[in-house]
PDB file of C-alpha atoms and ligand atoms in Angstrom:
ATOM      1  CA  MET A  54     -25.342  68.627-134.606  1.00 85.00           C
ATOM      2  CA  THR A  55     -21.877  68.233-133.148  1.00 94.00           C
ATOM      3  CA  ASP A  56     -19.005  69.718-135.113  1.00 97.00           C
ATOM      4  CA  ILE A  57     -16.156  67.191-135.347  1.00 98.00           C
ATOM      5  CA  ARG A  58     -12.906  68.415-136.853  1.00 97.00           C
ATOM      6  CA  VAL A  59      -9.161  67.865-137.115  1.00 98.00           C
ATOM      7  CA  THR A  60      -6.413  70.385-136.457  1.00 98.00           C
ATOM      8  CA  LYS A  61      -2.659  70.118-136.475  1.00 98.00           C
ATOM      9  CA  GLY A  62      -0.550  71.572-133.690  1.00 98.00           C
ATOM     10  CA  ASP A  63       0.010  71.877-129.954  1.00 98.00           C
ATOM     11  CA  ILE A  64      -3.031  70.999-127.829  1.00 99.00           C
ATOM     12  CA  THR A  65      -1.822  73.219-124.977  1.00 99.00           C
ATOM     13  CA  GLN A  66      -2.591  76.286-127.136  1.00 98.00           C
ATOM     14  CA  LEU A  67      -6.266  75.485-127.692  1.00 98.00           C
ATOM     15  CA  LYS A  68      -8.893  77.677-126.067  1.00 98.00           C
ATOM     16  CA  VAL A  69     -11.603  75.097-125.457  1.00 98.00           C
ATOM     17  CA  ASP A  70     -13.645  74.099-122.410  1.00 99.00           C
ATOM     18  CA  THR A  71     -11.414  71.056-121.937  1.00 99.00           C
ATOM     19  CA  ILE A  72      -8.412  69.420-123.456  1.00 99.00           C
ATOM     20  CA  VAL A  73      -7.734  65.731-122.893  1.00 99.00           C
ATOM     21  CA  ASN A  74      -4.386  64.527-121.590  1.00 99.00           C
ATOM     22  CA  ALA A  75      -2.828  61.176-122.597  1.00 99.00           C
ATOM     23  CA  ALA A  76      -1.579  60.437-119.080  1.00 99.00           C
ATOM     24  CA  ASN A  77      -0.310  57.366-117.230  1.00 98.00           C
ATOM     25  CA  ASN A  78      -1.831  55.491-114.277  1.00 98.00           C
ATOM     26  CA  SER A  79      -0.093  57.708-111.701  1.00 98.00           C
ATOM     27  CA  LEU A  80      -1.504  60.972-113.173  1.00 98.00           C
ATOM     28  CA  LEU A  81       1.707  62.553-111.894  1.00 98.00           C
ATOM     29  CA  GLY A  82       3.100  63.677-115.247  1.00 96.00           C
ATOM     30  CA  GLY A  83       5.435  62.257-117.861  1.00 97.00           C
ATOM     31  CA  GLY A  84       6.753  63.024-121.331  1.00 98.00           C
ATOM     32  CA  GLY A  85       4.982  63.685-124.633  1.00 98.00           C
ATOM     33  CA  VAL A  86       1.692  65.533-124.512  1.00 98.00           C
ATOM     34  CA  ASP A  87       1.429  64.903-120.745  1.00 99.00           C
ATOM     35  CA  GLY A  88       4.707  66.741-120.141  1.00 98.00           C
ATOM     36  CA  ALA A  89       3.657  69.598-122.423  1.00 98.00           C
ATOM     37  CA  ILE A  90       0.312  70.003-120.610  1.00 99.00           C
ATOM     38  CA  HIS A  91       1.903  70.032-117.148  1.00 98.00           C
ATOM     39  CA  ARG A  92       4.558  72.541-118.271  1.00 98.00           C
ATOM     40  CA  ALA A  93       1.967  74.877-119.754  1.00 98.00           C
ATOM     41  CA  ALA A  94      -0.544  74.550-116.893  1.00 99.00           C
ATOM     42  CA  GLY A  95       2.001  75.119-114.132  1.00 98.00           C
ATOM     43  CA  SER A  96       2.676  73.282-110.869  1.00 98.00           C
ATOM     44  CA  GLU A  97      -0.840  73.728-109.483  1.00 98.00           C
ATOM     45  CA  LEU A  98      -1.990  71.083-111.967  1.00 98.00           C
ATOM     46  CA  LEU A  99       0.349  68.527-110.413  1.00 98.00           C
ATOM     47  CA  ASP A 100      -0.868  69.545-106.936  1.00 98.00           C
ATOM     48  CA  GLU A 101      -4.468  68.756-107.939  1.00 98.00           C
ATOM     49  CA  CYS A 102      -3.433  65.532-109.699  1.00 98.00           C
ATOM     50  CA  ARG A 103      -1.806  64.316-106.464  1.00 98.00           C
ATOM     51  CA  THR A 104      -5.255  64.354-104.814  1.00 98.00           C
ATOM     52  CA  LEU A 105      -6.801  62.038-107.431  1.00 98.00           C
ATOM     53  CA  ASN A 106      -5.144  58.725-106.446  1.00 98.00           C
ATOM     54  CA  GLY A 107      -4.252  57.821-110.014  1.00 98.00           C
ATOM     55  CA  CYS A 108      -6.508  56.500-112.759  1.00 99.00           C
ATOM     56  CA  ALA A 109      -7.213  53.090-114.264  1.00 99.00           C
ATOM     57  CA  THR A 110      -6.364  52.393-117.896  1.00 99.00           C
ATOM     58  CA  GLY A 111      -9.406  53.245-120.049  1.00 99.00           C
ATOM     59  CA  ASP A 112     -10.838  55.610-117.421  1.00 99.00           C
ATOM     60  CA  ALA A 113     -10.544  59.401-117.017  1.00 99.00           C
ATOM     61  CA  LYS A 114     -10.524  62.116-114.329  1.00 99.00           C
ATOM     62  CA  ILE A 115     -11.011  65.881-114.588  1.00 99.00           C
ATOM     63  CA  THR A 116      -9.033  68.801-113.156  1.00 99.00           C
ATOM     64  CA  LYS A 117      -8.929  72.525-113.696  1.00 98.00           C
ATOM     65  CA  GLY A 118      -6.737  73.940-116.476  1.00 99.00           C
ATOM     66  CA  TYR A 119      -4.826  76.506-114.391  1.00 99.00           C
ATOM     67  CA  ARG A 120      -2.540  78.516-116.725  1.00 98.00           C
ATOM     68  CA  LEU A 121      -3.778  76.794-119.872  1.00 99.00           C
ATOM     69  CA  PRO A 122      -6.170  78.598-122.209  1.00 98.00           C
ATOM     70  CA  ALA A 123      -8.436  75.546-121.707  1.00 99.00           C
ATOM     71  CA  LYS A 124     -10.653  75.700-118.601  1.00 98.00           C
ATOM     72  CA  HIS A 125     -10.238  72.020-117.734  1.00 99.00           C
ATOM     73  CA  VAL A 126      -8.057  69.002-118.382  1.00 99.00           C
ATOM     74  CA  ILE A 127      -9.558  65.510-118.621  1.00 99.00           C
ATOM     75  CA  HIS A 128      -6.760  63.062-117.885  1.00 99.00           C
ATOM     76  CA  THR A 129      -7.242  59.678-119.482  1.00 99.00           C
ATOM     77  CA  VAL A 130      -4.928  56.665-119.514  1.00 99.00           C
ATOM     78  CA  GLY A 131      -4.546  54.850-122.818  1.00 99.00           C
ATOM     79  CA  PRO A 132      -3.403  51.242-123.140  1.00 99.00           C
ATOM     80  CA  VAL A 133       0.197  50.303-123.887  1.00 98.00           C
ATOM     81  CA  TRP A 134       0.107  48.407-127.214  1.00 98.00           C
ATOM     82  CA  SER A 135       1.179  44.806-126.534  1.00 98.00           C
ATOM     83  CA  GLY A 136       0.179  43.159-129.809  1.00 98.00           C
ATOM     84  CA  GLY A 137      -3.591  43.531-129.594  1.00 98.00           C
ATOM     85  CA  ALA A 138      -4.604  40.564-127.421  1.00 98.00           C
ATOM     86  CA  TYR A 139      -4.825  42.542-124.179  1.00 98.00           C
ATOM     87  CA  LYS A 140      -8.046  44.483-124.806  1.00 98.00           C
ATOM     88  CA  GLU A 141      -6.039  47.399-126.189  1.00 98.00           C
ATOM     89  CA  ARG A 142      -8.756  48.340-128.705  1.00 98.00           C
ATOM     90  CA  GLU A 143     -11.567  48.276-126.122  1.00 98.00           C
ATOM     91  CA  LEU A 144      -9.464  50.238-123.650  1.00 99.00           C
ATOM     92  CA  LEU A 145      -8.621  52.899-126.223  1.00 99.00           C
ATOM     93  CA  ALA A 146     -12.298  53.274-127.177  1.00 99.00           C
ATOM     94  CA  SER A 147     -13.109  53.534-123.467  1.00 99.00           C
ATOM     95  CA  CYS A 148     -10.678  56.479-123.086  1.00 99.00           C
ATOM     96  CA  TYR A 149     -12.624  58.487-125.671  1.00 99.00           C
ATOM     97  CA  ARG A 150     -16.031  57.459-124.266  1.00 98.00           C
ATOM     98  CA  ARG A 151     -15.181  58.144-120.600  1.00 98.00           C
ATOM     99  CA  SER A 152     -13.637  61.518-121.496  1.00 99.00           C
ATOM    100  CA  LEU A 153     -16.815  62.499-123.355  1.00 98.00           C
ATOM    101  CA  GLU A 154     -19.029  61.268-120.503  1.00 98.00           C
ATOM    102  CA  ILE A 155     -17.107  63.394-118.008  1.00 98.00           C
ATOM    103  CA  ALA A 156     -17.256  66.401-120.348  1.00 98.00           C
ATOM    104  CA  VAL A 157     -21.046  66.033-120.555  1.00 98.00           C
ATOM    105  CA  GLU A 158     -21.376  65.624-116.752  1.00 98.00           C
ATOM    106  CA  HIS A 159     -19.636  69.000-116.440  1.00 98.00           C
ATOM    107  CA  LYS A 160     -21.735  70.517-119.261  1.00 98.00           C
ATOM    108  CA  LEU A 161     -18.629  71.298-121.313  1.00 98.00           C
ATOM    109  CA  LYS A 162     -19.306  72.420-124.864  1.00 98.00           C
ATOM    110  CA  SER A 163     -15.908  72.004-126.528  1.00 98.00           C
ATOM    111  CA  ILE A 164     -13.268  69.307-126.134  1.00 99.00           C
ATOM    112  CA  ALA A 165      -9.952  68.601-127.851  1.00 99.00           C
ATOM    113  CA  PHE A 166      -8.338  65.163-127.926  1.00 99.00           C
ATOM    114  CA  PRO A 167      -4.701  64.270-128.621  1.00 99.00           C
ATOM    115  CA  ASN A 168      -3.942  60.993-130.414  1.00 98.00           C
ATOM    116  CA  ILE A 169      -4.072  58.875-127.246  1.00 99.00           C
ATOM    117  CA  SER A 170      -1.598  55.952-126.987  1.00 98.00           C
ATOM    118  CA  THR A 171       0.032  56.611-130.385  1.00 98.00           C
ATOM    119  CA  GLY A 172       3.286  57.977-128.932  1.00 98.00           C
ATOM    120  CA  VAL A 173       5.377  56.083-126.395  1.00 98.00           C
ATOM    121  CA  TYR A 174       2.497  53.613-125.866  1.00 98.00           C
ATOM    122  CA  HIS A 175       2.930  52.509-129.536  1.00 98.00           C
ATOM    123  CA  PHE A 176      -0.703  51.876-130.498  1.00 98.00           C
ATOM    124  CA  PRO A 177      -0.756  51.529-134.332  1.00 98.00           C
ATOM    125  CA  LYS A 178      -1.756  54.971-135.581  1.00 98.00           C
ATOM    126  CA  GLU A 179      -4.178  54.042-138.347  1.00 98.00           C
ATOM    127  CA  GLU A 180      -6.225  51.727-136.156  1.00 98.00           C
ATOM    128  CA  ALA A 181      -6.138  54.224-133.287  1.00 98.00           C
ATOM    129  CA  ALA A 182      -7.564  56.923-135.586  1.00 98.00           C
ATOM    130  CA  ARG A 183     -10.358  54.639-136.782  1.00 98.00           C
ATOM    131  CA  ILE A 184     -11.259  53.661-133.200  1.00 98.00           C
ATOM    132  CA  ALA A 185     -11.224  57.288-132.015  1.00 98.00           C
ATOM    133  CA  VAL A 186     -13.440  58.529-134.850  1.00 98.00           C
ATOM    134  CA  ALA A 187     -15.877  55.600-134.545  1.00 98.00           C
ATOM    135  CA  GLU A 188     -16.252  56.015-130.779  1.00 98.00           C
ATOM    136  CA  VAL A 189     -16.750  59.769-130.968  1.00 98.00           C
ATOM    137  CA  LYS A 190     -19.283  59.497-133.803  1.00 98.00           C
ATOM    138  CA  GLN A 191     -21.241  56.865-131.900  1.00 98.00           C
ATOM    139  CA  PHE A 192     -21.247  59.027-128.764  1.00 98.00           C
ATOM    140  CA  VAL A 193     -22.584  62.158-130.458  1.00 98.00           C
ATOM    141  CA  GLU A 194     -25.482  60.250-132.007  1.00 96.00           C
ATOM    142  CA  ASN A 195     -27.042  60.091-128.524  1.00 92.00           C
ATOM    143  CA  SER A 196     -25.786  63.310-126.958  1.00 96.00           C
ATOM    144  CA  PRO A 197     -26.256  67.009-127.813  1.00 95.00           C
ATOM    145  CA  LEU A 198     -23.048  67.851-125.898  1.00 97.00           C
ATOM    146  CA  PRO A 199     -20.232  68.514-126.530  1.00 98.00           C
ATOM    147  CA  GLU A 200     -21.047  70.845-129.412  1.00 98.00           C
ATOM    148  CA  GLU A 201     -17.494  70.873-130.726  1.00 98.00           C
ATOM    149  CA  ILE A 202     -14.976  68.003-130.771  1.00 98.00           C
ATOM    150  CA  ILE A 203     -11.446  68.565-132.064  1.00 98.00           C
ATOM    151  CA  PHE A 204      -8.866  65.898-132.854  1.00 98.00           C
ATOM    152  CA  CYS A 205      -5.586  67.734-132.306  1.00 99.00           C
ATOM    153  CA  CYS A 206      -2.821  65.990-134.254  1.00 98.00           C
ATOM    154  CA  PHE A 207       0.812  66.782-133.563  1.00 98.00           C
ATOM    155  CA  ASP A 208       2.461  64.861-136.392  1.00 96.00           C
ATOM    156  CA  ASP A 209       1.751  64.848-140.134  1.00 97.00           C
ATOM    157  CA  GLU A 210       1.039  61.127-140.219  1.00 98.00           C
ATOM    158  CA  ASN A 211      -1.782  61.345-137.666  1.00 98.00           C
ATOM    159  CA  TYR A 212      -3.125  64.503-139.296  1.00 98.00           C
ATOM    160  CA  LEU A 213      -3.507  62.702-142.636  1.00 98.00           C
ATOM    161  CA  LEU A 214      -4.935  59.565-140.993  1.00 98.00           C
ATOM    162  CA  TYR A 215      -7.622  61.573-139.184  1.00 98.00           C
ATOM    163  CA  GLN A 216      -8.584  63.471-142.318  1.00 97.00           C
ATOM    164  CA  GLU A 217      -8.992  60.084-143.995  1.00 97.00           C
ATOM    165  CA  ALA A 218     -10.911  58.550-141.069  1.00 97.00           C
ATOM    166  CA  LEU A 219     -13.348  61.481-140.895  1.00 95.00           C
ATOM    167  CA  ARG A 220     -14.075  61.530-144.603  1.00 90.00           C
TER     168      ARG A 220
HETATM  169  N1  AR6 B 137      -0.017  68.544-128.474  1.00 86.97           N
HETATM  170  C1  AR6 B 137      -0.714  67.573-129.101  1.00 86.97           C
HETATM  171  N2  AR6 B 137      -0.239  66.330-129.284  1.00 86.97           N
HETATM  172  C2  AR6 B 137       1.004  66.049-128.807  1.00 86.97           C
HETATM  173  C3  AR6 B 137       1.795  67.011-128.132  1.00 86.97           C
HETATM  174  C4  AR6 B 137       1.232  68.309-127.967  1.00 86.97           C
HETATM  175  N3  AR6 B 137       1.880  69.297-127.338  1.00 86.97           N
HETATM  176  N4  AR6 B 137       2.972  66.421-127.789  1.00 86.97           N
HETATM  177  C5  AR6 B 137       2.916  65.147-128.242  1.00 86.97           C
HETATM  178  N5  AR6 B 137       1.744  64.920-128.864  1.00 86.97           N
HETATM  179  P1  AR6 B 137       2.349  60.457-126.028  1.00 86.97           P
HETATM  180  P2  AR6 B 137       0.897  58.004-125.182  1.00 86.97           P
HETATM  181  C6  AR6 B 137       1.236  63.693-129.504  1.00 86.97           C
HETATM  182  O1  AR6 B 137       3.640  59.712-126.071  1.00 86.97           O
HETATM  183  O2  AR6 B 137       1.372  57.276-126.365  1.00 86.97           O
HETATM  184  C7  AR6 B 137       3.605  60.133-121.302  1.00 86.97           C
HETATM  185  O3  AR6 B 137       4.898  60.050-120.759  1.00 86.97           O
HETATM  186  C8  AR6 B 137       2.231  62.669-129.978  1.00 86.97           C
HETATM  187  O4  AR6 B 137       2.766  63.027-131.255  1.00 86.97           O
HETATM  188  O5  AR6 B 137       2.330  61.814-125.434  1.00 86.97           O
HETATM  189  O6  AR6 B 137      -0.558  57.933-124.815  1.00 86.97           O
HETATM  190  C9  AR6 B 137       2.531  59.794-120.271  1.00 86.97           C
HETATM  191  O7  AR6 B 137       2.877  60.208-118.965  1.00 86.97           O
HETATM  192  C10 AR6 B 137       1.361  61.413-130.073  1.00 86.97           C
HETATM  193  O8  AR6 B 137       0.698  61.358-131.330  1.00 86.97           O
HETATM  194  O9  AR6 B 137       1.210  59.603-125.206  1.00 86.97           O
HETATM  195  C11 AR6 B 137       2.441  58.299-120.376  1.00 86.97           C
HETATM  196  O10 AR6 B 137       3.435  57.672-119.592  1.00 86.97           O
HETATM  197  C12 AR6 B 137       0.301  61.644-128.995  1.00 86.97           C
HETATM  198  O11 AR6 B 137       0.467  62.996-128.556  1.00 86.97           O
HETATM  199  C13 AR6 B 137       2.722  58.026-121.839  1.00 86.97           C
HETATM  200  O12 AR6 B 137       3.473  59.145-122.307  1.00 86.97           O
HETATM  201  C14 AR6 B 137       0.425  60.713-127.802  1.00 86.97           C
HETATM  202  O13 AR6 B 137       1.782  60.496-127.514  1.00 86.97           O
HETATM  203  C15 AR6 B 137       1.453  57.946-122.641  1.00 86.97           C
HETATM  204  O14 AR6 B 137       1.767  57.538-123.951  1.00 86.97           O
END
């Protein structure tokens, strides 16, 4: 059975098969967790990202991890919260599902997610946590991989919300 857990801290420090990046459509870097991942991975990550031709919102693409302790990075693009009438919930769920699908295609055993869209994209945190946990739980019902799924929370509020959502 898949181990699903919550940790608090910096996702760039995690030694897992893949971390997930909350990127933007260009995949060419930005602030927040995206900036932290590119800084820690080094410039070769940006070089590989330039070959990917961007990524649609709700979809994901994989690269190597370069100088990160993680072997790979799955770059996904969350929705910008615009009030909830623009398929934001479906698109956020799709980010988690597509990231997991790509992890399974590459036979990756451990994956760590940040709290996609809850920073500068302003998705309401409590609902984002519920969507993330529901999507991941549904996925693992039908898949033996990944064996370990970590929700890596950076702020106290998300950390508490995920503990609540996973209870
Ligand atoms: N480790 C784990 N989580 C982090 C880290 C870190 N090192 N740093 C920040 N977070 P955000 P978004 C958390 O804004 O809302 C970028 O510019 C943060 O506390 O990084 O999906 C991209 O290029 C928050 O809970 O991503 C896009 O343009 C969560 O990561 C845009 O931001 C997501 O916050 C994407 O916005």
